[in-house]
Amino acid sequence: MLDKTLSLNGKIWFETPDGKLLGHGRVELLERIQQSGSLRQAALQMKMSYRQAWDMINYMNEHFGAPVVISHRGGKGGGSAELTEKGLKAIEQFKLFQQKFQEFLKTNSPLIQI
Amino acid sequence: MLDKTLSLNGKIWFETPDGKLLGHGRVELLERIQQSGSLRQAALQMKMSYRQAWDMINYMNEHFGAPVVISHRGGKGGGSAELTEKGLKAIEQFKLFQQKFQEFLKTNSPLIQI
DNA sequence: TGTCGTTATATAAATAAAAGCATATCGATT
DNA sequence: AATCGATATGCTTTTATTTATATAACGACA
């Protein structure tokens, strides 16, 4: 019998041998940094601590081949953060596979037979 | 450029509106119950506490349309646990989609371009 | 050169998750 | 009816994770 209350879901991410590198949450963080130009603002928008956001960016900067975010402290506005080409490419690529994955879920979910 | 150290990975699960219902871990637990006929043995094999294993089974029994495990206490051996048809079907179904998902990852992972 | 707001970082506090412990319950077998 | 080992479940303790707090560093600009 087909159970409509039962659905297939999941998540995907990019990883290196060291572990997870980029998933949905970090992509959203990168996008908000790109839009606001501020790590602090991005963290606030996502209701996460600045510390956690900084740790995420720091981890990515150290594990992608090159930094995904360049940050500046001091100066006008107190400081800022901006995405690198690598960061932009990472977002674009993840979204591509994310879209494919959503299609995978959408086509397979209705096929559950329990 | 193609980065061989970067790969696509992920996980899938069955869920109801109440949340996750069946993923890799619970499937393994069910399989070990099926093989050993004992919740305790299954928990020990997976190095998890009996309590945690019991909670998992209890949650599934209450959220699948019908129980996935029937347990008996007392009697010969002190008690036992066995999978229902529903439980067997759930394992089978999850493994089916899991296999499809692994193919998805395998074919897409080499396509990452960062 | 003093101010400002952000980045950067350590340390402490608070939450949440997991594990461990204790104990009751059960029924075939002896 | 006494025994046995597994199931069932509450409660305590421990561990891990997250969040909060404090403080230094920084550089454009007034």
CSV table of C-alpha atoms (C1' of nucleotides) in Angstrom, one decimal:
chain,number,residue,atom,x,y,z
A,1,MET,CA,0.0,0.0,0.0
A,2,LEU,CA,1.1,3.5,-0.6
A,3,ASP,CA,1.5,5.7,2.5
A,4,LYS,CA,1.1,9.4,1.7
A,5,THR,CA,2.4,10.4,5.2
A,6,LEU,CA,5.7,8.7,4.5
A,7,SER,CA,8.2,10.6,2.4
A,8,LEU,CA,11.8,10.4,1.3
A,9,ASN,CA,14.1,13.2,2.4
A,10,GLY,CA,17.8,13.8,2.9
A,11,LYS,CA,20.7,16.1,2.5
A,12,ILE,CA,23.9,16.3,0.6
A,13,TRP,CA,27.2,18.1,1.0
A,14,PHE,CA,30.7,18.6,-0.3
A,15,GLU,CA,33.4,16.9,1.7
A,16,THR,CA,37.1,16.4,1.8
A,17,PRO,CA,38.9,13.5,3.5
A,18,ASP,CA,38.8,15.7,6.6
A,19,GLY,CA,35.0,15.8,6.7
A,20,LYS,CA,32.1,17.9,5.7
A,21,LEU,CA,33.0,21.1,3.9
A,22,LEU,CA,29.9,22.7,2.5
A,23,GLY,CA,26.3,22.0,3.0
A,24,HIS,CA,23.0,23.9,3.0
A,25,GLY,CA,23.7,25.9,6.1
A,26,ARG,CA,27.2,27.1,5.1
A,27,VAL,CA,25.9,28.0,1.6
A,28,GLU,CA,23.2,30.2,3.2
A,29,LEU,CA,25.9,31.8,5.4
A,30,LEU,CA,28.0,32.5,2.4
A,31,GLU,CA,25.1,34.0,0.5
A,32,ARG,CA,24.2,36.3,3.4
A,33,ILE,CA,27.8,37.4,3.6
A,34,GLN,CA,27.8,38.1,-0.1
A,35,GLN,CA,24.6,40.1,0.3
A,36,SER,CA,25.4,42.0,3.5
A,37,GLY,CA,29.2,42.3,3.2
A,38,SER,CA,29.4,41.4,6.9
A,39,LEU,CA,30.0,38.2,8.8
A,40,ARG,CA,28.3,39.7,11.8
A,41,GLN,CA,25.1,40.6,9.9
A,42,ALA,CA,25.0,37.2,8.2
A,43,ALA,CA,25.3,35.5,11.6
A,44,LEU,CA,22.5,37.7,13.1
A,45,GLN,CA,20.2,37.0,10.2
A,46,MET,CA,20.6,33.3,10.7
A,47,LYS,CA,20.3,33.6,14.4
A,48,MET,CA,23.6,31.9,15.0
A,49,SER,CA,26.4,33.1,17.2
A,50,TYR,CA,29.2,35.2,15.6
A,51,ARG,CA,31.6,32.6,16.9
A,52,GLN,CA,29.9,29.8,15.2
A,53,ALA,CA,29.7,31.7,11.9
A,54,TRP,CA,33.4,32.6,12.1
A,55,ASP,CA,34.4,29.1,12.9
A,56,MET,CA,32.5,27.9,9.8
A,57,ILE,CA,34.2,30.4,7.5
A,58,ASN,CA,37.5,29.7,9.1
A,59,TYR,CA,37.1,26.0,8.5
A,60,MET,CA,36.2,26.5,4.9
A,61,ASN,CA,39.0,28.9,4.3
A,62,GLU,CA,41.4,26.4,5.6
A,63,HIS,CA,40.0,23.3,3.8
A,64,PHE,CA,39.0,24.6,0.4
A,65,GLY,CA,42.1,24.9,-1.8
A,66,ALA,CA,41.8,28.7,-1.3
A,67,PRO,CA,39.8,31.0,0.9
A,68,VAL,CA,36.1,31.4,0.2
A,69,VAL,CA,35.8,34.6,2.2
A,70,ILE,CA,38.2,37.5,2.6
A,71,SER,CA,37.6,39.6,5.7
A,72,HIS,CA,38.9,43.1,6.6
A,73,ARG,CA,38.9,44.5,10.0
A,74,GLY,CA,39.0,48.1,11.0
A,75,GLY,CA,38.3,51.0,8.6
A,76,LYS,CA,35.0,52.3,7.4
A,77,GLY,CA,32.2,50.5,9.0
A,78,GLY,CA,34.5,48.7,11.4
A,79,GLY,CA,35.3,46.0,8.9
A,80,SER,CA,33.8,43.8,6.2
A,81,ALA,CA,33.8,40.4,4.5
A,82,GLU,CA,33.5,39.5,0.9
A,83,LEU,CA,33.3,36.3,-1.1
A,84,THR,CA,36.2,35.2,-3.3
A,85,GLU,CA,35.8,33.7,-6.8
A,86,LYS,CA,36.3,30.4,-5.1
A,87,GLY,CA,33.4,31.1,-2.7
A,88,LEU,CA,31.1,32.2,-5.5
A,89,LYS,CA,31.9,29.1,-7.5
A,90,ALA,CA,31.4,26.9,-4.5
A,91,ILE,CA,27.9,28.3,-4.0
A,92,GLU,CA,27.0,27.9,-7.6
A,93,GLN,CA,28.2,24.3,-7.7
A,94,PHE,CA,26.5,23.3,-4.6
A,95,LYS,CA,23.2,24.7,-5.7
A,96,LEU,CA,23.5,22.8,-9.0
A,97,PHE,CA,23.8,19.5,-7.2
A,98,GLN,CA,21.3,20.5,-4.6
A,99,GLN,CA,18.8,21.0,-7.4
A,100,LYS,CA,19.5,17.6,-8.9
A,101,PHE,CA,19.1,16.1,-5.5
A,102,GLN,CA,15.8,17.7,-5.0
A,103,GLU,CA,14.6,16.2,-8.2
A,104,PHE,CA,15.9,12.9,-7.1
A,105,LEU,CA,13.8,13.1,-3.9
A,106,LYS,CA,10.8,14.5,-5.7
A,107,THR,CA,10.7,11.6,-8.2
A,108,ASN,CA,11.5,8.9,-5.7
A,109,SER,CA,9.5,9.9,-2.7
A,110,PRO,CA,6.2,8.9,-4.3
A,111,LEU,CA,7.5,5.4,-5.0
A,112,ILE,CA,7.8,4.3,-1.4
A,113,GLN,CA,5.7,1.2,-0.9
A,114,ILE,CA,5.2,0.2,2.6
B,1,MET,CA,39.5,22.8,-12.5
B,2,LEU,CA,38.6,19.4,-11.2
B,3,ASP,CA,39.4,18.8,-7.5
B,4,LYS,CA,39.8,15.1,-6.7
B,5,THR,CA,39.9,15.7,-3.0
B,6,LEU,CA,36.3,17.2,-3.1
B,7,SER,CA,33.5,14.8,-3.2
B,8,LEU,CA,29.7,14.7,-3.0
B,9,ASN,CA,28.2,12.8,-0.1
B,10,GLY,CA,24.9,12.8,1.8
B,11,LYS,CA,22.2,10.8,3.5
B,12,ILE,CA,18.6,10.0,3.0
B,13,TRP,CA,15.8,8.8,5.3
B,14,PHE,CA,12.1,8.2,5.5
B,15,GLU,CA,10.1,10.7,7.4
B,16,THR,CA,6.6,11.6,8.5
B,17,PRO,CA,5.3,15.0,9.3
B,18,ASP,CA,6.6,14.3,12.9
B,19,GLY,CA,10.2,14.0,11.7
B,20,LYS,CA,12.8,11.4,10.8
B,21,LEU,CA,11.5,7.8,11.0
B,22,LEU,CA,14.0,5.5,9.3
B,23,GLY,CA,17.6,6.1,8.3
B,24,HIS,CA,20.8,4.1,8.0
B,25,GLY,CA,21.3,3.6,11.7
B,26,ARG,CA,17.8,2.4,12.5
B,27,VAL,CA,17.9,0.1,9.5
B,28,GLU,CA,21.1,-1.5,10.9
B,29,LEU,CA,19.4,-1.8,14.3
B,30,LEU,CA,16.4,-3.6,12.7
B,31,GLU,CA,18.7,-5.9,10.8
B,32,ARG,CA,20.6,-6.9,13.9
B,33,ILE,CA,17.4,-7.5,15.8
B,34,GLN,CA,16.2,-9.7,12.9
B,35,GLN,CA,19.5,-11.6,13.0
B,36,SER,CA,19.9,-12.0,16.7
B,37,GLY,CA,16.3,-12.0,17.9
B,38,SER,CA,17.3,-9.7,20.7
B,39,LEU,CA,17.1,-6.0,21.2
B,40,ARG,CA,19.9,-6.2,23.8
B,41,GLN,CA,22.2,-8.1,21.6
B,42,ALA,CA,21.5,-5.7,18.7
B,43,ALA,CA,22.3,-2.7,20.9
B,44,LEU,CA,25.5,-4.3,22.2
B,45,GLN,CA,26.7,-5.1,18.7
B,46,MET,CA,26.2,-1.5,17.7
B,47,LYS,CA,27.8,-0.3,20.9
B,48,MET,CA,24.8,1.8,21.8
B,49,SER,CA,22.9,1.8,25.1
B,50,TYR,CA,19.9,-0.5,25.4
B,51,ARG,CA,17.9,2.5,26.4
B,52,GLN,CA,18.8,4.3,23.1
B,53,ALA,CA,18.0,1.2,21.1
B,54,TRP,CA,14.7,0.8,22.8
B,55,ASP,CA,13.8,4.4,22.3
B,56,MET,CA,14.4,4.0,18.6
B,57,ILE,CA,12.3,1.0,18.3
B,58,ASN,CA,9.6,2.5,20.4
B,59,TYR,CA,9.5,5.6,18.3
B,60,MET,CA,9.3,3.6,15.1
B,61,ASN,CA,6.5,1.4,16.5
B,62,GLU,CA,4.5,4.5,17.3
B,63,HIS,CA,5.1,6.3,14.1
B,64,PHE,CA,4.9,3.7,11.4
B,65,GLY,CA,1.4,2.8,10.7
B,66,ALA,CA,2.0,-0.5,12.5
B,67,PRO,CA,4.8,-1.9,14.8
B,68,VAL,CA,8.0,-2.8,13.1
B,69,VAL,CA,9.2,-4.9,16.0
B,70,ILE,CA,7.3,-7.2,18.3
B,71,SER,CA,9.0,-7.8,21.6
B,72,HIS,CA,8.3,-10.5,24.2
B,73,ARG,CA,9.4,-10.4,27.8
B,74,GLY,CA,9.8,-13.3,30.1
B,75,GLY,CA,9.9,-16.9,29.1
B,76,LYS,CA,12.7,-18.9,27.6
B,77,GLY,CA,15.9,-16.8,27.4
B,78,GLY,CA,14.3,-14.0,29.3
B,79,GLY,CA,12.6,-12.5,26.3
B,80,SER,CA,13.0,-11.8,22.6
B,81,ALA,CA,12.3,-9.4,19.8
B,82,GLU,CA,11.3,-10.0,16.2
B,83,LEU,CA,10.6,-8.0,13.1
B,84,THR,CA,7.1,-7.7,11.8
B,85,GLU,CA,6.2,-7.8,8.1
B,86,LYS,CA,6.1,-4.0,8.2
B,87,GLY,CA,9.6,-3.9,9.6
B,88,LEU,CA,10.9,-6.2,7.0
B,89,LYS,CA,9.2,-4.2,4.3
B,90,ALA,CA,10.7,-1.0,5.7
B,91,ILE,CA,14.2,-2.4,5.6
B,92,GLU,CA,13.7,-3.6,2.1
B,93,GLN,CA,12.3,-0.3,0.8
B,94,PHE,CA,14.9,1.8,2.5
B,95,LYS,CA,17.7,-0.3,1.0
B,96,LEU,CA,16.2,0.1,-2.4
B,97,PHE,CA,16.3,3.9,-2.3
B,98,GLN,CA,19.6,3.9,-0.5
B,99,GLN,CA,21.0,2.0,-3.5
B,100,LYS,CA,19.6,4.5,-5.9
B,101,PHE,CA,21.0,7.3,-3.9
B,102,GLN,CA,24.5,5.8,-3.8
B,103,GLU,CA,24.3,5.7,-7.6
B,104,PHE,CA,23.2,9.3,-7.6
B,105,LEU,CA,26.3,10.2,-5.5
B,106,LYS,CA,28.6,8.1,-7.5
B,107,THR,CA,27.6,9.6,-10.9
B,108,ASN,CA,27.5,13.2,-9.7
B,109,SER,CA,30.5,13.4,-7.4
B,110,PRO,CA,33.0,13.4,-10.2
B,111,LEU,CA,31.2,16.3,-11.8
B,112,ILE,CA,32.1,18.8,-9.2
B,113,GLN,CA,33.9,21.7,-10.8
B,114,ILE,CA,35.6,24.1,-8.4
C,1,DT,C1',44.9,60.9,17.2
C,2,DG,C1',40.4,59.5,19.2
C,3,DT,C1',36.2,57.2,17.7
C,4,DC,C1',33.6,53.6,15.8
C,5,DG,C1',31.9,49.1,14.5
C,6,DT,C1',33.6,44.8,12.9
C,7,DT,C1',36.8,41.1,12.9
C,8,DA,C1',39.3,37.8,15.9
C,9,DT,C1',39.9,34.9,19.9
C,10,DA,C1',39.9,33.1,24.6
C,11,DT,C1',37.2,31.7,28.4
C,12,DA,C1',33.1,30.9,31.0
C,13,DA,C1',28.3,29.7,31.3
C,14,DA,C1',24.4,27.4,29.8
C,15,DT,C1',21.9,23.6,27.1
C,16,DA,C1',21.4,19.6,25.1
C,17,DA,C1',22.5,14.9,24.2
C,18,DA,C1',24.2,10.6,25.6
C,19,DA,C1',25.4,7.2,28.8
C,20,DG,C1',24.9,4.9,33.0
C,21,DC,C1',22.4,3.0,37.0
C,22,DA,C1',18.6,1.1,39.4
C,23,DT,C1',14.6,-1.5,39.5
C,24,DA,C1',10.2,-3.4,38.1
C,25,DT,C1',8.0,-6.6,35.0
C,26,DC,C1',7.3,-10.7,32.6
C,27,DG,C1',6.7,-16.0,31.4
C,28,DA,C1',8.9,-20.5,30.1
C,29,DT,C1',11.4,-23.8,32.5
C,30,DT,C1',12.9,-26.2,36.5
D,1,DA,C1',6.9,-20.8,43.5
D,2,DA,C1',11.7,-19.7,42.7
D,3,DT,C1',15.0,-18.8,38.9
D,4,DC,C1',16.7,-16.6,35.0
D,5,DG,C1',17.7,-13.2,31.5
D,6,DA,C1',15.6,-9.9,28.5
D,7,DT,C1',12.3,-6.2,28.1
D,8,DA,C1',10.6,-1.8,30.1
D,9,DT,C1',11.2,2.7,32.2
D,10,DG,C1',12.4,6.3,35.5
D,11,DC,C1',16.1,8.9,37.3
D,12,DT,C1',20.9,10.4,37.9
D,13,DT,C1',25.3,11.4,36.1
D,14,DT,C1',28.4,12.5,32.6
D,15,DT,C1',29.8,14.2,28.4
D,16,DA,C1',29.4,17.0,24.4
D,17,DT,C1',27.8,20.9,22.1
D,18,DT,C1',26.2,25.4,21.9
D,19,DT,C1',25.8,29.9,23.4
D,20,DA,C1',27.1,34.0,25.9
D,21,DT,C1',30.5,37.2,27.7
D,22,DA,C1',34.7,39.9,27.6
D,23,DT,C1',38.5,41.9,25.3
D,24,DA,C1',42.1,42.9,22.0
D,25,DA,C1',43.2,44.3,17.2
D,26,DC,C1',42.4,46.9,13.3
D,27,DG,C1',42.1,51.0,9.9
D,28,DA,C1',39.2,54.5,7.5
D,29,DC,C1',37.6,58.8,8.7
D,30,DA,C1',36.6,63.0,11.2
